[in-house]
Amino acid sequence: MSASEQVRFGRKRVLPSCPNPLFLQWLTELRDEARDRGLKTQFTYQKAINSLNKYPLPLQNAKEAKILQNFGDGICKILDDKLQRYYRENGPNAKIHSLPEGAPPAVQADNHSLVPSKKKNGVCVGGESGEGKTRRRKKDYVPQKRSGCYAVLLSLYRESQLADGKGYMLKYELQTEAQHLCDKSLTVPEPGSKYTAWSSVSTLIQKNLVLKTHNPARYSLTEEGLALAERLDSAERLTDNRPDGDGEDSPGVVDLTCSDEEEQEENQRTHPTERPECVTQMRTEPDGRNLPNSQYSNLKPNGGRLPPGSYYIVLCVDVIETTGASHHRKQELVKELQRNGVNFDVRKLNVGDFLWVAREKVAPVPGQLRAPAGRELVLDYIIERKRMDDLCGSIIDGRFREQKFRLKRCGLRQPIYLIESGVAAAHLSIPEATLQQAIVNTQVVDGFFVKRVQDVRESAAYLTVMTRHLTKLYQNCTLTCCSRGLDGDAPREEQQTGRPFCSLMSFAEFNQGAVKNKCQTVREVFARQLMQVSGLSGDKAAAILNHYSTPYRLITAYECCTREEEKEKLLSSIRYGKLRRNLGPALSRTIYQLYCSPGALS
């Protein structure tokens, strides 16, 4: 028999695309109905459809489908209800592994192709038919209007269009500029959430719209981001120039700021009424009442004044003081402050545990969901709180000296140590006498004001009294924002009139300048090196830096000395602190050995 005679010719049977076409049809109908109504459950149904298409065996009921991925109790119950109704209409022996006669054939559905499930006026809805099969093109990403991404893109674009623009923006600059373009705060999380509108910037970076470089971070637009931001800016300007009375659907105005997934949310929320530029400026509440403070921005350097009555005092509590270890004890502080009626905010502080800001009172703008952001200036009082066990641990790992150094260099003139001495020090690894000596040295040698309390309730009471005292102290003062160097070298003003200092820095400048792991100059690293020497405080390190600002200059000075004795006493006559005492020969000899000994120190 020849090879040609062995070939069997016949008609190939078409295998069903899915052994469970009835379940597939019901899921597709549910998916299409949810999509028509704009519900996000359409994506859940689509995932179930994809799982069912991959399953090769027939199912007798929906409970058996629970072994499949993306099939939960809700979907299985819906399918079982439909199955029972199907049996009542077609009899208990009705076939469920094939579609009823006259029903459209089920085809496999994925994210782009839909199963034809119903017809309207003879046209298939939610599916593809024959030759007209086309894939839906995915739209380009466009952020929602007045969202965090929207505000960041617009702010970076407008900065890039400036003739004297740097081509990038730092984080606190970008947050300040973008805040008025965003409905949510870029710095403070919403109640019950740990995320802010700034968290969405990671989406822009992942989509290659924003470029993040350097440390501290610099943000700039990529080519794709520049093109998108230009479209958003054009749409924004068209909206701003729209005549009064035009509706949202005015011809010629295209809204570029609503993506497919956000259409339903955008339709359900009320659009803020567009307002002229003059109305968006911050205004002072005439009756002086405290307005909502869920979001705030910060004053630019040299950016204006706050006259008396146009601001109120707010206590800022570091977020570490309310979360983390000993959560119940930390929440007790918050409850005490609330019980005492203290107006406070919980936010991230890069130095200190408590401080006070003067926040501008602003009135809500008609048609806008939130009140405009109030400007903030930091008062000259900052508190570092220490329990005895915290003090012991910070002394052991070296944080205690570093914290004192950073508090002195943060730019605020009245640093305070709040010591909770109610915890017994008998079980700690450092003797109680040593801890008490460290507290005394903090007050006498380092010049900090030290306040001793017994427990958390007394700490809350002290914070309450301080808040009321500062409110009265600053009630008749006109506050001016001035940019001040945060390295502690700025000259201090003489307080001759008995009135508080009224030239204050903005909160953004203060918090950005107090970042612990920011890029450091050689002078700052040199100061940290010196402070690792036993007995060398921040005042002593600052005095040495005034004479020799870098290790190179100090070593050069040593090389200019002719005798060994002269090198050892080079720093002994340097004066430090308020009493202008000499550094001393012992400390001078130690520093000389540290920087000039060729081998390891014994």
Coordinates of C-alpha atoms in Angstrom, one line a residue:
M1 CA 0.0 0.0 0.0
S2 CA 1.4 3.3 -1.0
A3 CA 1.9 6.2 1.4
S4 CA -0.9 8.1 -0.3
E5 CA -3.4 5.3 0.4
Q6 CA -2.7 5.3 4.2
V7 CA -3.9 8.9 4.5
R8 CA -7.5 9.2 5.9
F9 CA -9.4 12.1 4.6
G10 CA -12.4 13.4 6.6
R11 CA -13.9 16.3 8.3
K12 CA -12.2 17.4 11.5
R13 CA -14.5 17.9 14.5
V14 CA -14.3 21.4 15.9
L15 CA -13.4 21.1 19.6
P16 CA -15.3 23.5 22.0
S17 CA -13.2 26.4 23.1
C18 CA -14.3 26.0 26.7
P19 CA -15.9 22.9 28.2
N20 CA -18.1 25.2 30.4
P21 CA -19.7 27.6 27.9
L22 CA -22.8 28.3 30.0
F23 CA -20.7 29.5 33.0
L24 CA -18.5 31.5 30.5
Q25 CA -21.6 33.2 29.0
W26 CA -22.9 34.1 32.5
L27 CA -19.6 35.6 33.6
T28 CA -19.4 37.6 30.4
E29 CA -22.8 39.0 30.9
L30 CA -21.9 40.0 34.5
R31 CA -18.6 41.5 33.2
D32 CA -20.4 43.5 30.5
E33 CA -23.1 44.8 32.9
A34 CA -20.5 45.9 35.4
R35 CA -18.6 47.7 32.6
D36 CA -21.7 49.5 31.4
R37 CA -22.4 50.7 34.9
G38 CA -18.7 51.8 35.3
L39 CA -18.1 49.4 38.2
K40 CA -14.6 48.1 39.0
T41 CA -16.0 44.6 39.5
Q42 CA -15.7 44.2 35.7
F43 CA -12.0 43.5 36.2
T44 CA -12.8 40.8 38.8
Y45 CA -15.2 39.1 36.4
Q46 CA -12.6 39.3 33.6
K47 CA -10.0 37.5 35.8
A48 CA -12.5 34.8 36.5
I49 CA -13.2 34.5 32.8
N50 CA -9.5 34.1 32.1
S51 CA -9.2 31.3 34.7
L52 CA -12.2 29.5 33.4
N53 CA -10.9 29.6 29.8
K54 CA -7.7 27.8 31.0
Y55 CA -9.6 25.0 32.8
P56 CA -9.9 21.9 30.5
L57 CA -12.5 19.9 32.5
P58 CA -16.3 20.3 32.7
L59 CA -17.8 21.6 35.9
Q60 CA -21.0 20.1 37.4
N61 CA -21.8 23.2 39.6
A62 CA -20.2 26.5 40.6
K63 CA -18.9 25.1 43.9
E64 CA -16.4 23.0 41.9
A65 CA -15.0 26.2 40.4
K66 CA -13.7 27.3 43.8
I67 CA -10.5 25.5 43.1
L68 CA -9.8 27.9 40.2
Q69 CA -8.0 31.1 40.7
N70 CA -10.1 34.3 41.1
F71 CA -13.2 32.3 42.0
G72 CA -14.5 33.4 45.4
D73 CA -17.6 32.7 47.4
G74 CA -19.4 35.7 45.8
I75 CA -18.9 34.6 42.2
C76 CA -19.7 31.0 43.0
K77 CA -22.9 31.9 44.7
I78 CA -24.0 34.1 41.7
L79 CA -23.3 31.2 39.3
D80 CA -25.1 28.7 41.5
D81 CA -28.2 30.9 41.6
K82 CA -28.1 31.3 37.8
L83 CA -27.7 27.5 37.5
Q84 CA -30.7 26.8 39.7
R85 CA -32.8 29.2 37.7
Y86 CA -31.6 27.6 34.5
Y87 CA -32.7 24.1 35.8
R88 CA -36.1 25.5 36.7
E89 CA -36.6 27.0 33.2
N90 CA -35.2 24.1 31.2
G91 CA -35.8 21.1 33.4
P92 CA -33.6 19.2 35.8
N93 CA -31.9 17.2 33.0
A94 CA -30.9 20.2 31.0
K95 CA -27.4 20.2 29.6
I96 CA -25.0 22.6 31.1
H97 CA -21.9 21.8 29.0
S98 CA -23.4 23.1 25.8
L99 CA -25.3 26.3 25.0
P100 CA -29.1 26.1 24.4
E101 CA -30.2 26.0 20.8
G102 CA -30.3 29.4 19.2
A103 CA -27.8 30.9 21.6
P104 CA -24.8 32.7 20.2
P105 CA -21.6 30.5 20.4
A106 CA -19.3 31.2 23.2
V107 CA -15.8 32.3 22.3
Q108 CA -12.8 32.7 24.6
A109 CA -12.6 36.1 26.2
D110 CA -9.5 37.9 27.4
N111 CA -8.7 41.4 28.3
H112 CA -9.3 42.6 24.7
S113 CA -12.0 40.3 23.2
L114 CA -15.5 40.0 24.7
V115 CA -18.0 37.2 24.5
P116 CA -21.2 38.2 22.7
S117 CA -23.9 37.9 25.3
K118 CA -26.8 40.1 24.3
K119 CA -28.1 42.1 21.4
K120 CA -29.7 45.5 21.1
N121 CA -31.5 46.3 17.9
G122 CA -29.7 43.4 16.2
V123 CA -26.2 44.5 17.1
C124 CA -24.0 42.5 19.4
V125 CA -23.1 44.4 22.6
G126 CA -20.0 43.7 24.6
G127 CA -18.4 41.4 22.0
E128 CA -16.9 40.9 18.6
S129 CA -18.5 39.5 15.5
G130 CA -16.8 37.8 12.6
E131 CA -14.8 40.1 10.5
G132 CA -15.3 43.2 12.6
K133 CA -12.9 41.9 15.3
T134 CA -10.6 44.7 16.5
R135 CA -8.5 45.2 19.5
R136 CA -9.2 48.2 21.8
R137 CA -6.2 50.5 21.9
K138 CA -5.0 51.2 25.4
K139 CA -5.1 54.9 26.1
D140 CA -2.0 56.8 27.2
Y141 CA -1.6 57.5 30.9
V142 CA -3.1 60.8 31.9
P143 CA -3.3 61.8 35.6
Q144 CA -6.6 62.8 37.2
K145 CA -7.1 66.5 37.5
R146 CA -5.9 68.1 40.7
S147 CA -4.3 64.8 41.8
G148 CA -0.7 64.6 43.1
C149 CA 0.7 63.5 39.7
Y150 CA -1.2 66.2 37.9
A151 CA 0.2 68.9 40.3
V152 CA 3.8 67.6 40.1
L153 CA 3.8 67.5 36.3
L154 CA 2.4 71.0 35.9
S155 CA 4.8 72.5 38.5
L156 CA 7.9 70.9 36.9
Y157 CA 6.7 72.0 33.4
R158 CA 6.1 75.6 34.5
E159 CA 9.5 75.7 36.2
S160 CA 11.2 74.4 33.0
Q161 CA 9.6 77.3 31.0
L162 CA 11.2 80.0 33.2
A163 CA 14.1 81.8 31.7
D164 CA 16.1 81.5 34.8
G165 CA 14.9 78.0 35.7
K166 CA 17.3 75.4 37.1
G167 CA 15.8 72.6 35.1
Y168 CA 15.0 70.6 38.2
M169 CA 13.3 71.1 41.6
L170 CA 14.1 69.8 45.1
K171 CA 11.5 67.9 47.0
Y172 CA 10.4 70.7 49.3
E173 CA 10.4 73.2 46.5
L174 CA 8.2 70.9 44.4
Q175 CA 5.8 70.2 47.2
T176 CA 5.4 73.9 47.9
E177 CA 4.8 74.9 44.3
A178 CA 2.5 71.9 43.5
Q179 CA 0.3 72.2 46.6
H180 CA -2.1 74.8 45.2
L181 CA -2.7 72.6 42.2
C182 CA -3.7 69.5 44.3
D183 CA -6.8 68.9 46.3
K184 CA -5.0 66.6 48.8
S185 CA -2.0 67.4 50.9
L186 CA 1.4 66.6 49.6
T187 CA 2.9 66.4 53.1
V188 CA 0.2 65.2 55.6
P189 CA -1.6 61.8 55.2
E190 CA -5.4 61.7 55.1
P191 CA -7.0 60.5 58.4
G192 CA -6.8 56.7 58.6
S193 CA -4.1 56.5 55.8
K194 CA -0.3 56.6 55.8
Y195 CA -0.1 57.9 52.2
T196 CA 0.0 61.5 50.9
A197 CA -0.6 62.8 47.4
W198 CA 3.2 62.9 47.1
S199 CA 3.3 59.1 47.2
S200 CA 2.0 59.0 43.6
V201 CA 5.3 60.5 42.3
S202 CA 6.6 57.0 42.2
T203 CA 4.1 56.3 39.5
L204 CA 5.5 59.1 37.4
I205 CA 9.0 57.7 37.9
Q206 CA 7.9 54.2 36.9
K207 CA 6.2 55.5 33.8
N208 CA 9.4 57.4 32.8
L209 CA 7.6 60.8 33.0
V210 CA 9.7 62.2 35.9
L211 CA 13.5 61.7 36.4
K212 CA 14.9 61.5 40.0
T213 CA 18.6 62.1 40.4
H214 CA 21.2 63.2 43.0
N215 CA 21.0 63.3 46.8
P216 CA 19.1 65.4 48.0
A217 CA 16.8 64.3 45.2
R218 CA 16.3 66.5 42.2
Y219 CA 13.1 66.0 40.1
S220 CA 12.9 66.9 36.4
L221 CA 10.7 66.0 33.4
T222 CA 11.7 63.4 30.8
E223 CA 10.8 63.9 27.1
E224 CA 7.6 61.9 27.5
G225 CA 6.8 63.8 30.7
L226 CA 7.4 67.2 29.0
A227 CA 5.0 66.3 26.2
L228 CA 2.3 65.2 28.6
A229 CA 2.8 68.2 30.9
E230 CA 2.5 70.5 28.0
R231 CA -0.8 69.0 27.1
L232 CA -2.0 69.3 30.7
D233 CA -0.9 72.9 30.8
S234 CA -2.7 73.8 27.6
A235 CA -5.9 72.2 28.9
E236 CA -5.5 74.1 32.2
R237 CA -5.1 77.4 30.4
L238 CA -8.1 76.7 28.1
T239 CA -10.2 76.0 31.3
D240 CA -8.9 79.2 33.0
N241 CA -9.8 81.3 29.9
R242 CA -13.3 79.8 29.5
P243 CA -16.0 82.5 29.7
D244 CA -18.3 82.5 32.7
G245 CA -21.4 80.4 32.2
D246 CA -19.8 77.8 30.0
G247 CA -20.5 74.3 31.2
E248 CA -18.1 71.4 31.5
D249 CA -19.1 70.2 28.1
S250 CA -18.4 73.4 26.2
P251 CA -17.2 72.9 22.7
G252 CA -13.6 73.3 22.0
V253 CA -12.5 72.3 25.5
V254 CA -11.1 68.8 25.9
D255 CA -10.5 67.3 29.3
L256 CA -7.2 65.4 29.2
T257 CA -7.2 64.6 32.9
C258 CA -9.5 61.6 33.3
S259 CA -8.3 58.1 32.4
D260 CA -10.5 55.1 31.8
E261 CA -10.2 53.6 35.3
E262 CA -11.0 57.0 36.9
E263 CA -14.0 57.9 34.8
Q264 CA -16.6 56.6 37.2
E265 CA -15.0 58.2 40.2
E266 CA -14.7 61.5 38.3
N267 CA -18.4 61.4 37.4
Q268 CA -19.4 60.6 40.9
R269 CA -17.5 63.4 42.6
T270 CA -18.4 67.1 42.3
H271 CA -16.0 69.1 40.1
P272 CA -14.7 72.2 41.9
T273 CA -15.9 75.3 40.2
E274 CA -13.2 77.0 38.3
R275 CA -12.2 80.3 39.9
P276 CA -10.3 83.4 38.7
E277 CA -6.7 83.8 39.7
C278 CA -7.4 86.6 42.1
V279 CA -9.7 84.4 44.2
T280 CA -7.1 81.7 44.6
Q281 CA -4.8 83.9 46.7
M282 CA -4.8 83.1 50.4
R283 CA -7.2 85.2 52.5
T284 CA -7.4 85.8 56.2
E285 CA -10.5 84.6 58.1
P286 CA -12.1 87.9 59.4
D287 CA -13.5 86.4 62.6
G288 CA -10.3 84.7 63.6
R289 CA -11.6 81.2 63.9
N290 CA -9.4 78.2 63.3
L291 CA -10.0 76.7 59.9
P292 CA -9.4 73.1 58.8
N293 CA -5.7 72.2 58.8
S294 CA -5.7 68.9 57.0
Q295 CA -3.3 70.3 54.4
Y296 CA -0.7 73.1 54.6
S297 CA 2.1 74.5 52.5
N298 CA 5.1 76.5 53.4
L299 CA 6.2 80.1 53.0
K300 CA 9.0 80.8 50.6
P301 CA 12.1 82.6 51.9
N302 CA 11.4 86.3 52.2
G303 CA 7.8 85.5 51.1
G304 CA 5.7 88.0 53.1
R305 CA 4.5 88.7 56.6
L306 CA 1.8 87.5 59.0
P307 CA 0.2 90.4 60.9
P308 CA -1.3 89.9 64.4
G309 CA -4.6 88.0 64.3
S310 CA -3.9 86.4 60.9
Y311 CA -2.3 83.2 62.4
Y312 CA -2.7 80.7 65.2
I313 CA -0.2 78.6 67.1
V314 CA 0.0 74.8 66.4
L315 CA 2.0 72.2 68.3
C316 CA 3.7 69.8 65.9
V317 CA 4.3 66.3 67.2
D318 CA 6.8 64.0 65.6
V319 CA 5.1 60.9 64.1
I320 CA 7.6 58.7 66.0
E321 CA 6.1 60.0 69.3
T322 CA 2.7 58.4 68.3
T323 CA 3.6 55.1 66.5
G324 CA 6.0 52.3 66.8
A325 CA 7.2 50.6 70.1
S326 CA 5.2 51.3 73.3
H327 CA 2.2 52.3 71.2
H328 CA -0.2 52.4 74.1
R329 CA 2.1 54.7 76.1
K330 CA 2.6 57.0 73.1
Q331 CA -1.1 57.1 72.5
E332 CA -1.6 58.3 76.0
L333 CA 0.3 61.5 75.2
V334 CA -2.1 62.1 72.2
K335 CA -5.1 61.5 74.4
E336 CA -3.9 63.9 77.1
L337 CA -3.3 66.6 74.5
Q338 CA -6.7 66.1 73.1
R339 CA -8.2 66.2 76.6
N340 CA -6.4 69.4 77.3
G341 CA -7.8 71.0 74.1
V342 CA -4.4 71.5 72.5
N343 CA -4.4 72.3 68.7
F344 CA -1.7 69.9 67.4
D345 CA -0.5 68.2 64.2
V346 CA 1.3 64.8 63.8
R347 CA 4.0 65.0 61.2
K348 CA 7.5 63.9 60.4
L349 CA 10.1 66.1 62.1
N350 CA 13.7 65.5 61.1
V351 CA 15.0 66.9 64.4
G352 CA 13.4 67.1 67.8
D353 CA 10.1 65.6 69.0
F354 CA 8.0 68.7 69.5
L355 CA 7.9 72.2 68.0
W356 CA 5.5 75.0 67.4
V357 CA 4.5 76.8 64.1
A358 CA 2.5 79.9 63.4
R359 CA -0.1 78.8 60.8
E360 CA -1.9 81.4 58.7
K361 CA -5.7 81.4 58.9
V362 CA -7.3 81.0 55.5
A363 CA -10.9 81.0 54.4
P364 CA -12.4 78.3 52.2
V365 CA -13.0 79.3 48.5
P366 CA -16.5 78.7 47.2
G367 CA -16.6 75.7 44.9
Q368 CA -13.3 74.2 46.2
L369 CA -13.3 71.1 48.3
R370 CA -10.6 72.1 50.7
A371 CA -9.5 75.5 52.1
P372 CA -6.4 77.0 50.5
A373 CA -3.2 76.0 52.2
G374 CA -2.0 78.3 55.0
R375 CA 1.5 79.5 55.3
E376 CA 3.6 78.3 58.3
L377 CA 6.6 79.7 60.2
V378 CA 8.5 77.8 62.9
L379 CA 8.7 79.4 66.3
D380 CA 12.1 79.4 68.1
Y381 CA 11.2 76.6 70.5
I382 CA 11.9 72.9 70.0
I383 CA 11.8 70.0 72.5
E384 CA 13.6 66.7 72.6
R385 CA 11.9 64.3 75.0
K386 CA 13.9 61.6 76.8
R387 CA 12.8 58.9 79.2
M388 CA 15.6 57.5 81.4
D389 CA 15.8 54.3 79.4
D390 CA 15.9 56.3 76.1
L391 CA 18.6 58.4 77.5
C392 CA 20.6 55.3 78.5
G393 CA 20.3 53.8 75.0
S394 CA 21.2 57.0 73.2
I395 CA 24.3 57.5 75.3
I396 CA 25.5 53.9 74.6
D397 CA 25.0 54.1 70.8
G398 CA 26.3 57.7 70.5
R399 CA 23.0 59.3 69.5
F400 CA 22.8 61.6 72.5
R401 CA 25.8 63.7 71.5
E402 CA 24.7 63.8 67.9
Q403 CA 21.2 64.9 68.8
K404 CA 22.5 67.7 70.9
F405 CA 24.7 68.8 68.1
R406 CA 21.9 68.8 65.5
L407 CA 19.5 70.6 67.9
K408 CA 22.1 73.4 68.3
R409 CA 22.6 73.6 64.5
C410 CA 18.9 73.4 63.5
G411 CA 18.5 77.2 63.5
L412 CA 16.0 77.5 66.4
R413 CA 17.2 79.6 69.4
Q414 CA 15.4 77.9 72.3
P415 CA 16.2 74.1 72.3
I416 CA 14.7 72.3 75.3
Y417 CA 15.3 68.8 76.8
L418 CA 12.2 67.3 78.4
I419 CA 13.4 64.5 80.8
E420 CA 10.9 61.9 82.1
S421 CA 12.7 60.7 85.2
G422 CA 9.8 58.6 86.6
V423 CA 11.3 55.3 85.2
A424 CA 13.7 53.6 87.7
A425 CA 17.3 53.5 86.5
A426 CA 18.3 50.6 88.7
H427 CA 17.8 48.0 85.9
L428 CA 19.6 50.0 83.2
S429 CA 23.1 49.3 81.9
I430 CA 24.4 52.7 82.9
P431 CA 24.5 53.8 86.6
E432 CA 21.9 56.3 87.6
A433 CA 24.6 58.7 88.8
T434 CA 26.1 58.7 85.3
L435 CA 22.7 59.5 83.8
Q436 CA 22.1 62.3 86.2
Q437 CA 25.5 63.7 85.4
A438 CA 24.7 63.6 81.7
I439 CA 21.6 65.6 82.3
V440 CA 23.5 68.2 84.3
N441 CA 26.1 68.4 81.6
T442 CA 23.4 69.0 79.0
Q443 CA 22.1 72.0 81.0
V444 CA 25.4 73.5 82.3
V445 CA 28.0 72.6 79.7
D446 CA 25.9 72.4 76.5
G447 CA 23.5 75.3 77.5
F448 CA 20.2 73.5 77.0
F449 CA 17.1 74.3 79.1
V450 CA 16.2 71.1 80.9
K451 CA 12.7 70.4 82.2
R452 CA 12.2 67.4 84.4
V453 CA 8.8 65.6 84.7
Q454 CA 7.7 62.3 86.1
D455 CA 5.6 60.7 83.4
V456 CA 3.7 61.1 80.1
R457 CA 0.8 63.0 81.7
E458 CA 3.2 65.7 83.1
S459 CA 4.9 65.9 79.7
A460 CA 1.5 66.6 78.1
A461 CA 0.7 69.1 80.8
Y462 CA 4.0 70.9 80.1
L463 CA 3.3 70.9 76.3
T464 CA -0.1 72.3 77.0
V465 CA 1.2 75.2 79.2
M466 CA 3.9 76.0 76.6
T467 CA 1.4 76.1 73.8
R468 CA -0.8 78.6 75.7
H469 CA 2.2 80.6 76.8
L470 CA 3.5 80.9 73.2
T471 CA 0.0 81.8 72.0
K472 CA -0.1 84.7 74.4
L473 CA 3.6 85.6 73.7
Y474 CA 3.1 86.0 70.0
Q475 CA -0.4 87.3 69.9
N476 CA 0.6 90.9 69.1
C477 CA 3.6 90.2 66.9
T478 CA 4.0 90.6 63.2
L479 CA 5.9 87.6 61.9
T480 CA 8.3 87.8 59.0
C481 CA 9.7 84.9 57.0
C482 CA 13.5 85.1 56.5
S483 CA 15.8 82.5 55.0
R484 CA 18.3 81.5 57.6
G485 CA 21.3 79.2 57.2
L486 CA 20.7 76.0 59.1
D487 CA 24.3 75.3 59.9
G488 CA 24.2 77.5 63.0
D489 CA 26.6 80.2 61.7
A490 CA 23.9 82.9 61.2
P491 CA 24.3 85.8 63.7
R492 CA 21.7 86.0 66.5
E493 CA 19.6 89.0 67.0
E494 CA 19.8 90.9 70.2
Q495 CA 16.6 90.6 72.2
Q496 CA 16.6 94.0 74.0
T497 CA 12.9 94.8 74.0
G498 CA 11.8 91.6 75.8
R499 CA 9.6 90.7 72.8
P500 CA 10.0 87.3 71.0
F501 CA 12.0 87.0 67.8
C502 CA 9.7 87.6 64.9
S503 CA 12.0 86.8 61.9
L504 CA 11.3 83.1 61.5
M505 CA 12.0 80.4 58.9
S506 CA 9.4 78.4 57.0
F507 CA 8.6 74.9 58.1
A508 CA 9.8 73.5 54.8
E509 CA 13.1 75.2 55.0
F510 CA 13.6 74.1 58.6
N511 CA 12.7 70.5 58.1
Q512 CA 14.6 70.1 54.8
G513 CA 17.7 71.6 56.5
A514 CA 17.5 69.2 59.4
V515 CA 17.5 66.0 57.3
K516 CA 19.8 63.6 59.1
N517 CA 21.3 61.8 56.0
K518 CA 21.5 64.8 53.7
C519 CA 24.7 65.5 51.6
Q520 CA 27.3 66.9 54.0
T521 CA 30.1 69.4 53.4
V522 CA 33.7 68.6 54.4
R523 CA 33.2 71.0 57.3
E524 CA 30.2 69.1 58.6
V525 CA 31.9 65.7 58.3
F526 CA 35.0 67.2 60.1
A527 CA 32.7 68.4 62.9
R528 CA 31.2 64.9 63.3
Q529 CA 34.7 63.4 63.4
L530 CA 35.8 65.7 66.1
M531 CA 32.7 65.0 68.2
Q532 CA 33.6 61.3 68.3
V533 CA 36.6 62.2 70.6
S534 CA 35.8 61.7 74.2
G535 CA 35.2 65.0 76.0
L536 CA 34.8 67.0 72.8
S537 CA 31.4 68.7 72.8
G538 CA 29.6 70.5 70.1
D539 CA 30.8 73.9 71.3
K540 CA 34.4 72.7 71.3
A541 CA 34.1 71.3 67.8
A542 CA 32.6 74.6 66.6
A543 CA 35.5 76.5 68.1
I544 CA 38.0 74.3 66.3
L545 CA 36.1 74.7 63.1
N546 CA 36.3 78.5 63.4
H547 CA 40.1 78.2 63.2
Y548 CA 40.5 75.2 61.0
S549 CA 37.4 74.5 58.9
T550 CA 38.8 71.3 57.2
P551 CA 41.2 68.4 58.2
Y552 CA 43.5 69.6 55.5
R553 CA 43.9 73.1 57.1
L554 CA 44.5 71.5 60.5
I555 CA 47.2 69.1 59.2
T556 CA 48.8 71.9 57.3
A557 CA 49.0 73.9 60.5
Y558 CA 50.6 70.9 62.2
E559 CA 53.2 70.7 59.5
C560 CA 54.1 74.3 60.0
C561 CA 55.1 73.6 63.6
T562 CA 58.8 72.9 64.2
R563 CA 58.7 71.0 67.5
E564 CA 56.6 68.1 68.7
E565 CA 55.6 70.0 71.8
E566 CA 54.3 72.9 69.7
K567 CA 52.1 70.5 67.7
E568 CA 50.6 69.0 70.8
K569 CA 49.7 72.4 72.2
L570 CA 48.5 73.9 68.9
L571 CA 44.8 73.8 69.9
S572 CA 45.1 74.3 73.6
S573 CA 44.6 78.0 73.6
I574 CA 41.4 78.0 71.5
R575 CA 38.4 79.4 73.4
Y576 CA 34.9 77.9 73.3
G577 CA 31.5 78.4 74.8
K578 CA 29.9 81.3 76.6
L579 CA 32.6 81.4 79.4
R580 CA 35.4 81.5 76.7
R581 CA 37.4 78.7 78.4
N582 CA 40.6 77.3 76.8
L583 CA 40.4 73.9 75.0
G584 CA 43.3 72.7 77.2
P585 CA 46.5 70.8 76.5
A586 CA 45.1 67.3 77.1
L587 CA 42.3 67.5 74.4
S588 CA 44.8 69.3 72.1
R589 CA 47.2 66.4 72.5
T590 CA 44.5 63.8 71.8
I591 CA 43.4 65.5 68.6
Y592 CA 47.0 65.8 67.4
Q593 CA 47.5 62.1 68.0
L594 CA 44.3 61.3 66.2
Y595 CA 45.2 63.1 62.9
C596 CA 49.0 62.8 62.9
S597 CA 49.9 59.4 64.3
P598 CA 51.2 57.2 61.5
G599 CA 50.1 53.9 63.1
A600 CA 47.1 52.6 65.1
L601 CA 46.3 54.5 68.3
S602 CA 46.9 52.6 71.5

